[in-house]
Amino acid sequence: MSKPTSFKRRFVRDFRMNKYLYLMMIPVIAYYVIFHYGPMYGAIIAFKDFTPIKGILGSDWVGLKHFEDFFGSYYFLRVLKNTILISLYTLVFEFPAPILLALLINEVRRRYFKRVVQTITYMPYFISLVVICGIITDFTNADGLINRLFMLLGYDGQAMLQKPELFRPIYVLSEIWQRIGWESIIYIAALMSIDLEQYEAARMDGASRLKQMIYITLPGLLPVITIMFILRMGNLLNVGFEKIILLYNPVTYETADVISSFVYRKGLLEFGWSYSSAVGLFNSVINLALLVSANYISRKVNENSLW
């Protein structure tokens, strides 16, 4: 009976066979080490009273002081509530949108029309975020296009972004408009891998196109949907602060201020580096817990998971 090959020998053998693939991995590994894992060292300033003169190691250690200040502040419940609500609204309404678009495009038989639809829906994703927010601001102004349409129906025209109760719907709808086309690409690609013989067998059995979609297309998409859902859960609380900052104002802080925008104001505008790092670290820990939980539940329920 032969002895099991050691990991070192197997690695050397595999490296000799696929050395060019390993070389191609070097830039990717370097990117993550330099820009993702390396900066994690700076997270310790969340437990210190950081000042640039003393540096990270020379700054005084304060333990959990900044976490306690954040948890006990007026802003804690507000930013946590806003972050969770905006994230959940985006998950409920924006996450299924590209799936539905991919299913609809898959049912279109005219290639020209399909390409036109794909091109139109892709375009907003490639427009600069500053331009996107400028368009949103112009359209929702008191004399903007949307308000002009409402005025034709008898409503008074008011600046929508000045109303706290309208910020979340505007944000979610703009996210759908901006991302639906781009995010549908991966689902359209997954649809191409479904065996066409299954559709032929279903048609021979008299299944309608709706039943084919329910019993063949959706199960074929389920593994991809699961992976995308797990990845989305890992970023549930990472509401993009760039768009929030470009759209919100002090009037809408009540419903628009999220953890990432709060960190931006405290860290860069008010120079509270340690305090903002503590808030950001808290956000990252929660996201990690959500990612692991979603992966565990998915593995138990439908046997699809990241690991």
PDB file of N, CA and C in Angstrom, residues 24-121:
ATOM      1  N   MET A  24       0.101  33.880 -13.150  1.00  0.00           N
ATOM      2  CA  MET A  24      -1.002  34.788 -13.415  1.00  0.00           C
ATOM      3  C   MET A  24      -1.746  35.167 -12.137  1.00  0.00           C
ATOM      4  N   MET A  25      -1.635  34.338 -11.113  1.00  0.00           N
ATOM      5  CA  MET A  25      -2.296  34.630  -9.841  1.00  0.00           C
ATOM      6  C   MET A  25      -1.564  35.681  -9.015  1.00  0.00           C
ATOM      7  N   ILE A  26      -0.282  35.890  -9.306  1.00  0.00           N
ATOM      8  CA  ILE A  26       0.527  36.782  -8.471  1.00  0.00           C
ATOM      9  C   ILE A  26      -0.038  38.201  -8.405  1.00  0.00           C
ATOM     10  N   PRO A  27      -0.404  38.852  -9.534  1.00  0.00           N
ATOM     11  CA  PRO A  27      -0.961  40.211  -9.426  1.00  0.00           C
ATOM     12  C   PRO A  27      -2.245  40.270  -8.602  1.00  0.00           C
ATOM     13  N   VAL A  28      -3.090  39.239  -8.716  1.00  0.00           N
ATOM     14  CA  VAL A  28      -4.341  39.219  -7.947  1.00  0.00           C
ATOM     15  C   VAL A  28      -4.054  39.098  -6.455  1.00  0.00           C
ATOM     16  N   ILE A  29      -3.155  38.180  -6.108  1.00  0.00           N
ATOM     17  CA  ILE A  29      -2.791  38.001  -4.703  1.00  0.00           C
ATOM     18  C   ILE A  29      -2.146  39.266  -4.152  1.00  0.00           C
ATOM     19  N   ALA A  30      -1.259  39.881  -4.949  1.00  0.00           N
ATOM     20  CA  ALA A  30      -0.606  41.121  -4.510  1.00  0.00           C
ATOM     21  C   ALA A  30      -1.618  42.232  -4.286  1.00  0.00           C
ATOM     22  N   TYR A  31      -2.624  42.313  -5.152  1.00  0.00           N
ATOM     23  CA  TYR A  31      -3.649  43.342  -4.999  1.00  0.00           C
ATOM     24  C   TYR A  31      -4.383  43.196  -3.673  1.00  0.00           C
ATOM     25  N   TYR A  32      -4.810  41.970  -3.360  1.00  0.00           N
ATOM     26  CA  TYR A  32      -5.564  41.763  -2.117  1.00  0.00           C
ATOM     27  C   TYR A  32      -4.688  41.941  -0.890  1.00  0.00           C
ATOM     28  N   VAL A  33      -3.437  41.512  -0.971  1.00  0.00           N
ATOM     29  CA  VAL A  33      -2.538  41.675   0.174  1.00  0.00           C
ATOM     30  C   VAL A  33      -2.254  43.154   0.441  1.00  0.00           C
ATOM     31  N   ILE A  34      -2.010  43.920  -0.623  1.00  0.00           N
ATOM     32  CA  ILE A  34      -1.626  45.334  -0.470  1.00  0.00           C
ATOM     33  C   ILE A  34      -2.817  46.218  -0.112  1.00  0.00           C
ATOM     34  N   PHE A  35      -3.939  46.006  -0.798  1.00  0.00           N
ATOM     35  CA  PHE A  35      -5.052  46.938  -0.663  1.00  0.00           C
ATOM     36  C   PHE A  35      -6.176  46.445   0.241  1.00  0.00           C
ATOM     37  N   HIS A  36      -6.170  45.166   0.635  1.00  0.00           N
ATOM     38  CA  HIS A  36      -7.252  44.657   1.469  1.00  0.00           C
ATOM     39  C   HIS A  36      -6.748  44.123   2.808  1.00  0.00           C
ATOM     40  N   TYR A  37      -5.767  43.232   2.778  1.00  0.00           N
ATOM     41  CA  TYR A  37      -5.293  42.656   4.025  1.00  0.00           C
ATOM     42  C   TYR A  37      -4.274  43.549   4.738  1.00  0.00           C
ATOM     43  N   GLY A  38      -3.429  44.222   3.968  1.00  0.00           N
ATOM     44  CA  GLY A  38      -2.456  45.126   4.576  1.00  0.00           C
ATOM     45  C   GLY A  38      -3.093  46.240   5.394  1.00  0.00           C
ATOM     46  N   PRO A  39      -4.085  46.953   4.848  1.00  0.00           N
ATOM     47  CA  PRO A  39      -4.712  48.032   5.620  1.00  0.00           C
ATOM     48  C   PRO A  39      -5.437  47.582   6.879  1.00  0.00           C
ATOM     49  N   MET A  40      -5.693  46.277   7.014  1.00  0.00           N
ATOM     50  CA  MET A  40      -6.367  45.800   8.228  1.00  0.00           C
ATOM     51  C   MET A  40      -5.532  46.062   9.476  1.00  0.00           C
ATOM     52  N   TYR A  41      -4.224  46.230   9.278  1.00  0.00           N
ATOM     53  CA  TYR A  41      -3.349  46.566  10.410  1.00  0.00           C
ATOM     54  C   TYR A  41      -3.788  47.881  11.059  1.00  0.00           C
ATOM     55  N   GLY A  42      -4.247  48.823  10.244  1.00  0.00           N
ATOM     56  CA  GLY A  42      -4.656  50.118  10.771  1.00  0.00           C
ATOM     57  C   GLY A  42      -5.936  50.079  11.571  1.00  0.00           C
ATOM     58  N   ALA A  43      -6.647  48.929  11.570  1.00  0.00           N
ATOM     59  CA  ALA A  43      -7.888  48.832  12.335  1.00  0.00           C
ATOM     60  C   ALA A  43      -7.660  48.945  13.837  1.00  0.00           C
ATOM     61  N   ILE A  44      -6.424  48.770  14.295  1.00  0.00           N
ATOM     62  CA  ILE A  44      -6.171  48.849  15.739  1.00  0.00           C
ATOM     63  C   ILE A  44      -6.323  50.266  16.278  1.00  0.00           C
ATOM     64  N   ILE A  45      -6.377  51.273  15.392  1.00  0.00           N
ATOM     65  CA  ILE A  45      -6.584  52.629  15.894  1.00  0.00           C
ATOM     66  C   ILE A  45      -7.988  52.781  16.471  1.00  0.00           C
ATOM     67  N   ALA A  46      -8.885  51.823  16.195  1.00  0.00           N
ATOM     68  CA  ALA A  46     -10.212  51.853  16.813  1.00  0.00           C
ATOM     69  C   ALA A  46     -10.122  51.650  18.318  1.00  0.00           C
ATOM     70  N   PHE A  47      -9.014  51.066  18.766  1.00  0.00           N
ATOM     71  CA  PHE A  47      -8.825  50.823  20.195  1.00  0.00           C
ATOM     72  C   PHE A  47      -7.818  51.801  20.809  1.00  0.00           C
ATOM     73  N   LYS A  48      -7.455  52.836  20.023  1.00  0.00           N
ATOM     74  CA  LYS A  48      -6.482  53.812  20.489  1.00  0.00           C
ATOM     75  C   LYS A  48      -7.005  55.225  20.302  1.00  0.00           C
ATOM     76  N   ASP A  49      -6.365  56.163  20.966  1.00  0.00           N
ATOM     77  CA  ASP A  49      -6.656  57.579  20.755  1.00  0.00           C
ATOM     78  C   ASP A  49      -5.627  58.090  19.753  1.00  0.00           C
ATOM     79  N   PHE A  50      -5.908  57.831  18.475  1.00  0.00           N
ATOM     80  CA  PHE A  50      -4.915  58.033  17.428  1.00  0.00           C
ATOM     81  C   PHE A  50      -4.674  59.506  17.136  1.00  0.00           C
ATOM     82  N   THR A  51      -3.406  59.850  17.025  1.00  0.00           N
ATOM     83  CA  THR A  51      -2.974  61.153  16.527  1.00  0.00           C
ATOM     84  C   THR A  51      -1.862  60.926  15.520  1.00  0.00           C
ATOM     85  N   PRO A  52      -1.869  61.625  14.383  1.00  0.00           N
ATOM     86  CA  PRO A  52      -0.847  61.389  13.353  1.00  0.00           C
ATOM     87  C   PRO A  52       0.572  61.604  13.851  1.00  0.00           C
ATOM     88  N   ILE A  53       0.784  62.518  14.798  1.00  0.00           N
ATOM     89  CA  ILE A  53       2.140  62.792  15.288  1.00  0.00           C
ATOM     90  C   ILE A  53       2.724  61.570  15.994  1.00  0.00           C
ATOM     91  N   LYS A  54       1.916  60.908  16.809  1.00  0.00           N
ATOM     92  CA  LYS A  54       2.399  59.740  17.551  1.00  0.00           C
ATOM     93  C   LYS A  54       2.405  58.477  16.698  1.00  0.00           C
ATOM     94  N   GLY A  55       1.587  58.455  15.672  1.00  0.00           N
ATOM     95  CA  GLY A  55       1.509  57.258  14.840  1.00  0.00           C
ATOM     96  C   GLY A  55       0.617  56.196  15.456  1.00  0.00           C
ATOM     97  N   ILE A  56       0.471  55.086  14.726  1.00  0.00           N
ATOM     98  CA  ILE A  56      -0.430  54.029  15.187  1.00  0.00           C
ATOM     99  C   ILE A  56       0.088  53.357  16.453  1.00  0.00           C
ATOM    100  N   LEU A  57       1.350  52.992  16.455  1.00  0.00           N
ATOM    101  CA  LEU A  57       1.904  52.291  17.619  1.00  0.00           C
ATOM    102  C   LEU A  57       2.119  53.221  18.799  1.00  0.00           C
ATOM    103  N   GLY A  58       2.404  54.484  18.541  1.00  0.00           N
ATOM    104  CA  GLY A  58       2.692  55.409  19.632  1.00  0.00           C
ATOM    105  C   GLY A  58       1.470  56.025  20.280  1.00  0.00           C
ATOM    106  N   SER A  59       0.317  55.919  19.667  1.00  0.00           N
ATOM    107  CA  SER A  59      -0.907  56.500  20.229  1.00  0.00           C
ATOM    108  C   SER A  59      -1.348  55.740  21.473  1.00  0.00           C
ATOM    109  N   ASP A  60      -2.042  56.448  22.349  1.00  0.00           N
ATOM    110  CA  ASP A  60      -2.462  55.863  23.627  1.00  0.00           C
ATOM    111  C   ASP A  60      -3.566  54.826  23.422  1.00  0.00           C
ATOM    112  N   TRP A  61      -3.459  53.741  24.159  1.00  0.00           N
ATOM    113  CA  TRP A  61      -4.453  52.662  24.103  1.00  0.00           C
ATOM    114  C   TRP A  61      -5.651  53.032  24.985  1.00  0.00           C
ATOM    115  N   VAL A  62      -6.866  52.981  24.415  1.00  0.00           N
ATOM    116  CA  VAL A  62      -8.071  53.334  25.183  1.00  0.00           C
ATOM    117  C   VAL A  62      -9.080  52.191  25.212  1.00  0.00           C
ATOM    118  N   GLY A  63      -8.753  51.065  24.627  1.00  0.00           N
ATOM    119  CA  GLY A  63      -9.639  49.910  24.679  1.00  0.00           C
ATOM    120  C   GLY A  63     -10.931  50.112  23.905  1.00  0.00           C
ATOM    121  N   LEU A  64     -12.049  49.845  24.570  1.00  0.00           N
ATOM    122  CA  LEU A  64     -13.363  49.902  23.926  1.00  0.00           C
ATOM    123  C   LEU A  64     -14.048  51.251  24.104  1.00  0.00           C
ATOM    124  N   LYS A  65     -13.308  52.282  24.447  1.00  0.00           N
ATOM    125  CA  LYS A  65     -13.891  53.586  24.735  1.00  0.00           C
ATOM    126  C   LYS A  65     -14.702  54.124  23.555  1.00  0.00           C
ATOM    127  N   HIS A  66     -14.157  54.050  22.346  1.00  0.00           N
ATOM    128  CA  HIS A  66     -14.842  54.601  21.181  1.00  0.00           C
ATOM    129  C   HIS A  66     -16.093  53.798  20.826  1.00  0.00           C
ATOM    130  N   PHE A  67     -16.042  52.488  21.050  1.00  0.00           N
ATOM    131  CA  PHE A  67     -17.229  51.672  20.825  1.00  0.00           C
ATOM    132  C   PHE A  67     -18.331  52.046  21.809  1.00  0.00           C
ATOM    133  N   GLU A  68     -17.955  52.229  23.072  1.00  0.00           N
ATOM    134  CA  GLU A  68     -18.935  52.606  24.088  1.00  0.00           C
ATOM    135  C   GLU A  68     -19.532  53.979  23.798  1.00  0.00           C
ATOM    136  N   ASP A  69     -18.700  54.903  23.318  1.00  0.00           N
ATOM    137  CA  ASP A  69     -19.208  56.233  22.968  1.00  0.00           C
ATOM    138  C   ASP A  69     -20.211  56.147  21.823  1.00  0.00           C
ATOM    139  N   PHE A  70     -19.910  55.312  20.845  1.00  0.00           N
ATOM    140  CA  PHE A  70     -20.820  55.171  19.701  1.00  0.00           C
ATOM    141  C   PHE A  70     -22.123  54.497  20.106  1.00  0.00           C
ATOM    142  N   PHE A  71     -22.034  53.400  20.872  1.00  0.00           N
ATOM    143  CA  PHE A  71     -23.238  52.683  21.280  1.00  0.00           C
ATOM    144  C   PHE A  71     -24.125  53.530  22.192  1.00  0.00           C
ATOM    145  N   GLY A  72     -23.517  54.425  22.943  1.00  0.00           N
ATOM    146  CA  GLY A  72     -24.284  55.256  23.862  1.00  0.00           C
ATOM    147  C   GLY A  72     -24.711  56.586  23.290  1.00  0.00           C
ATOM    148  N   SER A  73     -24.366  56.859  22.038  1.00  0.00           N
ATOM    149  CA  SER A  73     -24.690  58.156  21.441  1.00  0.00           C
ATOM    150  C   SER A  73     -26.079  58.152  20.817  1.00  0.00           C
ATOM    151  N   TYR A  74     -26.565  59.358  20.558  1.00  0.00           N
ATOM    152  CA  TYR A  74     -27.859  59.527  19.897  1.00  0.00           C
ATOM    153  C   TYR A  74     -27.825  58.983  18.465  1.00  0.00           C
ATOM    154  N   TYR A  75     -26.656  59.018  17.827  1.00  0.00           N
ATOM    155  CA  TYR A  75     -26.541  58.654  16.423  1.00  0.00           C
ATOM    156  C   TYR A  75     -26.590  57.154  16.184  1.00  0.00           C
ATOM    157  N   PHE A  76     -26.299  56.343  17.221  1.00  0.00           N
ATOM    158  CA  PHE A  76     -26.177  54.899  17.032  1.00  0.00           C
ATOM    159  C   PHE A  76     -27.459  54.295  16.461  1.00  0.00           C
ATOM    160  N   LEU A  77     -28.578  54.485  17.143  1.00  0.00           N
ATOM    161  CA  LEU A  77     -29.831  53.897  16.678  1.00  0.00           C
ATOM    162  C   LEU A  77     -30.270  54.497  15.346  1.00  0.00           C
ATOM    163  N   ARG A  78     -30.001  55.789  15.146  1.00  0.00           N
ATOM    164  CA  ARG A  78     -30.434  56.423  13.913  1.00  0.00           C
ATOM    165  C   ARG A  78     -29.702  55.866  12.705  1.00  0.00           C
ATOM    166  N   VAL A  79     -28.366  55.832  12.761  1.00  0.00           N
ATOM    167  CA  VAL A  79     -27.611  55.361  11.592  1.00  0.00           C
ATOM    168  C   VAL A  79     -27.791  53.865  11.396  1.00  0.00           C
ATOM    169  N   LEU A  80     -27.928  53.105  12.491  1.00  0.00           N
ATOM    170  CA  LEU A  80     -28.137  51.663  12.354  1.00  0.00           C
ATOM    171  C   LEU A  80     -29.502  51.381  11.722  1.00  0.00           C
ATOM    172  N   LYS A  81     -30.520  52.083  12.180  1.00  0.00           N
ATOM    173  CA  LYS A  81     -31.864  51.911  11.614  1.00  0.00           C
ATOM    174  C   LYS A  81     -31.883  52.289  10.134  1.00  0.00           C
ATOM    175  N   ASN A  82     -31.296  53.433   9.788  1.00  0.00           N
ATOM    176  CA  ASN A  82     -31.291  53.860   8.385  1.00  0.00           C
ATOM    177  C   ASN A  82     -30.527  52.890   7.508  1.00  0.00           C
ATOM    178  N   THR A  83     -29.390  52.409   8.002  1.00  0.00           N
ATOM    179  CA  THR A  83     -28.580  51.465   7.225  1.00  0.00           C
ATOM    180  C   THR A  83     -29.337  50.171   6.975  1.00  0.00           C
ATOM    181  N   ILE A  84     -29.961  49.640   8.011  1.00  0.00           N
ATOM    182  CA  ILE A  84     -30.698  48.382   7.875  1.00  0.00           C
ATOM    183  C   ILE A  84     -31.892  48.548   6.948  1.00  0.00           C
ATOM    184  N   LEU A  85     -32.651  49.637   7.112  1.00  0.00           N
ATOM    185  CA  LEU A  85     -33.839  49.833   6.290  1.00  0.00           C
ATOM    186  C   LEU A  85     -33.483  50.028   4.813  1.00  0.00           C
ATOM    187  N   ILE A  86     -32.500  50.883   4.536  1.00  0.00           N
ATOM    188  CA  ILE A  86     -32.114  51.107   3.143  1.00  0.00           C
ATOM    189  C   ILE A  86     -31.557  49.826   2.529  1.00  0.00           C
ATOM    190  N   SER A  87     -30.772  49.082   3.303  1.00  0.00           N
ATOM    191  CA  SER A  87     -30.207  47.824   2.802  1.00  0.00           C
ATOM    192  C   SER A  87     -31.302  46.798   2.534  1.00  0.00           C
ATOM    193  N   LEU A  88     -32.271  46.690   3.449  1.00  0.00           N
ATOM    194  CA  LEU A  88     -33.353  45.725   3.271  1.00  0.00           C
ATOM    195  C   LEU A  88     -34.246  46.110   2.089  1.00  0.00           C
ATOM    196  N   TYR A  89     -34.565  47.396   1.959  1.00  0.00           N
ATOM    197  CA  TYR A  89     -35.369  47.845   0.818  1.00  0.00           C
ATOM    198  C   TYR A  89     -34.647  47.542  -0.493  1.00  0.00           C
ATOM    199  N   THR A  90     -33.327  47.786  -0.511  1.00  0.00           N
ATOM    200  CA  THR A  90     -32.551  47.498  -1.715  1.00  0.00           C
ATOM    201  C   THR A  90     -32.524  45.999  -2.001  1.00  0.00           C
ATOM    202  N   LEU A  91     -32.389  45.191  -0.943  1.00  0.00           N
ATOM    203  CA  LEU A  91     -32.352  43.739  -1.112  1.00  0.00           C
ATOM    204  C   LEU A  91     -33.686  43.210  -1.626  1.00  0.00           C
ATOM    205  N   VAL A  92     -34.782  43.721  -1.084  1.00  0.00           N
ATOM    206  CA  VAL A  92     -36.107  43.221  -1.456  1.00  0.00           C
ATOM    207  C   VAL A  92     -36.505  43.644  -2.864  1.00  0.00           C
ATOM    208  N   PHE A  93     -36.200  44.881  -3.238  1.00  0.00           N
ATOM    209  CA  PHE A  93     -36.681  45.410  -4.513  1.00  0.00           C
ATOM    210  C   PHE A  93     -35.624  45.395  -5.621  1.00  0.00           C
ATOM    211  N   GLU A  94     -34.353  45.650  -5.275  1.00  0.00           N
ATOM    212  CA  GLU A  94     -33.319  45.727  -6.312  1.00  0.00           C
ATOM    213  C   GLU A  94     -32.725  44.367  -6.645  1.00  0.00           C
ATOM    214  N   PHE A  95     -32.578  43.485  -5.659  1.00  0.00           N
ATOM    215  CA  PHE A  95     -31.959  42.187  -5.917  1.00  0.00           C
ATOM    216  C   PHE A  95     -32.754  41.333  -6.902  1.00  0.00           C
ATOM    217  N   PRO A  96     -34.093  41.247  -6.799  1.00  0.00           N
ATOM    218  CA  PRO A  96     -34.830  40.422  -7.779  1.00  0.00           C
ATOM    219  C   PRO A  96     -34.940  41.070  -9.159  1.00  0.00           C
ATOM    220  N   ALA A  97     -34.751  42.391  -9.256  1.00  0.00           N
ATOM    221  CA  ALA A  97     -34.975  43.091 -10.523  1.00  0.00           C
ATOM    222  C   ALA A  97     -34.125  42.545 -11.669  1.00  0.00           C
ATOM    223  N   PRO A  98     -32.801  42.376 -11.528  1.00  0.00           N
ATOM    224  CA  PRO A  98     -32.019  41.818 -12.645  1.00  0.00           C
ATOM    225  C   PRO A  98     -32.381  40.378 -12.976  1.00  0.00           C
ATOM    226  N   ILE A  99     -32.859  39.626 -11.992  1.00  0.00           N
ATOM    227  CA  ILE A  99     -33.301  38.255 -12.266  1.00  0.00           C
ATOM    228  C   ILE A  99     -34.525  38.272 -13.166  1.00  0.00           C
ATOM    229  N   LEU A 100     -35.485  39.145 -12.840  1.00  0.00           N
ATOM    230  CA  LEU A 100     -36.690  39.263 -13.661  1.00  0.00           C
ATOM    231  C   LEU A 100     -36.344  39.766 -15.065  1.00  0.00           C
ATOM    232  N   LEU A 101     -35.418  40.732 -15.140  1.00  0.00           N
ATOM    233  CA  LEU A 101     -35.022  41.245 -16.449  1.00  0.00           C
ATOM    234  C   LEU A 101     -34.364  40.151 -17.287  1.00  0.00           C
ATOM    235  N   ALA A 102     -33.511  39.356 -16.667  1.00  0.00           N
ATOM    236  CA  ALA A 102     -32.856  38.264 -17.396  1.00  0.00           C
ATOM    237  C   ALA A 102     -33.884  37.245 -17.900  1.00  0.00           C
ATOM    238  N   LEU A 103     -34.882  36.932 -17.069  1.00  0.00           N
ATOM    239  CA  LEU A 103     -35.924  35.991 -17.483  1.00  0.00           C
ATOM    240  C   LEU A 103     -36.731  36.554 -18.656  1.00  0.00           C
ATOM    241  N   LEU A 104     -37.047  37.840 -18.600  1.00  0.00           N
ATOM    242  CA  LEU A 104     -37.820  38.460 -19.675  1.00  0.00           C
ATOM    243  C   LEU A 104     -37.014  38.522 -20.972  1.00  0.00           C
ATOM    244  N   ILE A 105     -35.731  38.903 -20.853  1.00  0.00           N
ATOM    245  CA  ILE A 105     -34.886  38.954 -22.051  1.00  0.00           C
ATOM    246  C   ILE A 105     -34.728  37.564 -22.652  1.00  0.00           C
ATOM    247  N   ASN A 106     -34.655  36.549 -21.801  1.00  0.00           N
ATOM    248  CA  ASN A 106     -34.510  35.182 -22.294  1.00  0.00           C
ATOM    249  C   ASN A 106     -35.724  34.722 -23.087  1.00  0.00           C
ATOM    250  N   GLU A 107     -36.893  35.305 -22.800  1.00  0.00           N
ATOM    251  CA  GLU A 107     -38.113  34.915 -23.503  1.00  0.00           C
ATOM    252  C   GLU A 107     -38.280  35.648 -24.830  1.00  0.00           C
ATOM    253  N   VAL A 108     -37.482  36.699 -25.055  1.00  0.00           N
ATOM    254  CA  VAL A 108     -37.578  37.464 -26.298  1.00  0.00           C
ATOM    255  C   VAL A 108     -36.938  36.669 -27.437  1.00  0.00           C
ATOM    256  N   ARG A 109     -37.627  36.575 -28.541  1.00  0.00           N
ATOM    257  CA  ARG A 109     -37.127  35.789 -29.667  1.00  0.00           C
ATOM    258  C   ARG A 109     -36.416  36.651 -30.711  1.00  0.00           C
ATOM    259  N   ARG A 110     -36.728  37.930 -30.783  1.00  0.00           N
ATOM    260  CA  ARG A 110     -36.093  38.812 -31.755  1.00  0.00           C
ATOM    261  C   ARG A 110     -34.751  39.299 -31.209  1.00  0.00           C
ATOM    262  N   ARG A 111     -33.671  38.905 -31.857  1.00  0.00           N
ATOM    263  CA  ARG A 111     -32.338  39.242 -31.368  1.00  0.00           C
ATOM    264  C   ARG A 111     -32.087  40.739 -31.364  1.00  0.00           C
ATOM    265  N   TYR A 112     -32.565  41.439 -32.406  1.00  0.00           N
ATOM    266  CA  TYR A 112     -32.335  42.881 -32.481  1.00  0.00           C
ATOM    267  C   TYR A 112     -32.979  43.593 -31.294  1.00  0.00           C
ATOM    268  N   PHE A 113     -34.227  43.257 -31.008  1.00  0.00           N
ATOM    269  CA  PHE A 113     -34.918  43.878 -29.879  1.00  0.00           C
ATOM    270  C   PHE A 113     -34.234  43.524 -28.560  1.00  0.00           C
ATOM    271  N   LYS A 114     -33.760  42.299 -28.448  1.00  0.00           N
ATOM    272  CA  LYS A 114     -33.070  41.867 -27.228  1.00  0.00           C
ATOM    273  C   LYS A 114     -31.793  42.676 -27.006  1.00  0.00           C
ATOM    274  N   ARG A 115     -31.038  42.906 -28.066  1.00  0.00           N
ATOM    275  CA  ARG A 115     -29.802  43.683 -27.953  1.00  0.00           C
ATOM    276  C   ARG A 115     -30.085  45.137 -27.600  1.00  0.00           C
ATOM    277  N   VAL A 116     -31.148  45.695 -28.164  1.00  0.00           N
ATOM    278  CA  VAL A 116     -31.509  47.082 -27.844  1.00  0.00           C
ATOM    279  C   VAL A 116     -31.863  47.214 -26.371  1.00  0.00           C
ATOM    280  N   VAL A 117     -32.656  46.282 -25.861  1.00  0.00           N
ATOM    281  CA  VAL A 117     -33.048  46.313 -24.457  1.00  0.00           C
ATOM    282  C   VAL A 117     -31.825  46.179 -23.551  1.00  0.00           C
ATOM    283  N   GLN A 118     -30.940  45.252 -23.882  1.00  0.00           N
ATOM    284  CA  GLN A 118     -29.740  45.064 -23.075  1.00  0.00           C
ATOM    285  C   GLN A 118     -28.875  46.317 -23.077  1.00  0.00           C
ATOM    286  N   THR A 119     -28.688  46.922 -24.235  1.00  0.00           N
ATOM    287  CA  THR A 119     -27.857  48.133 -24.327  1.00  0.00           C
ATOM    288  C   THR A 119     -28.443  49.268 -23.516  1.00  0.00           C
ATOM    289  N   ILE A 120     -29.742  49.475 -23.615  1.00  0.00           N
ATOM    290  CA  ILE A 120     -30.394  50.567 -22.884  1.00  0.00           C
ATOM    291  C   ILE A 120     -30.297  50.356 -21.375  1.00  0.00           C
ATOM    292  N   THR A 121     -30.494  49.129 -20.925  1.00  0.00           N
ATOM    293  CA  THR A 121     -30.449  48.866 -19.487  1.00  0.00           C
ATOM    294  C   THR A 121     -29.021  48.864 -18.940  1.00  0.00           C
TER     295      THR A 121
END
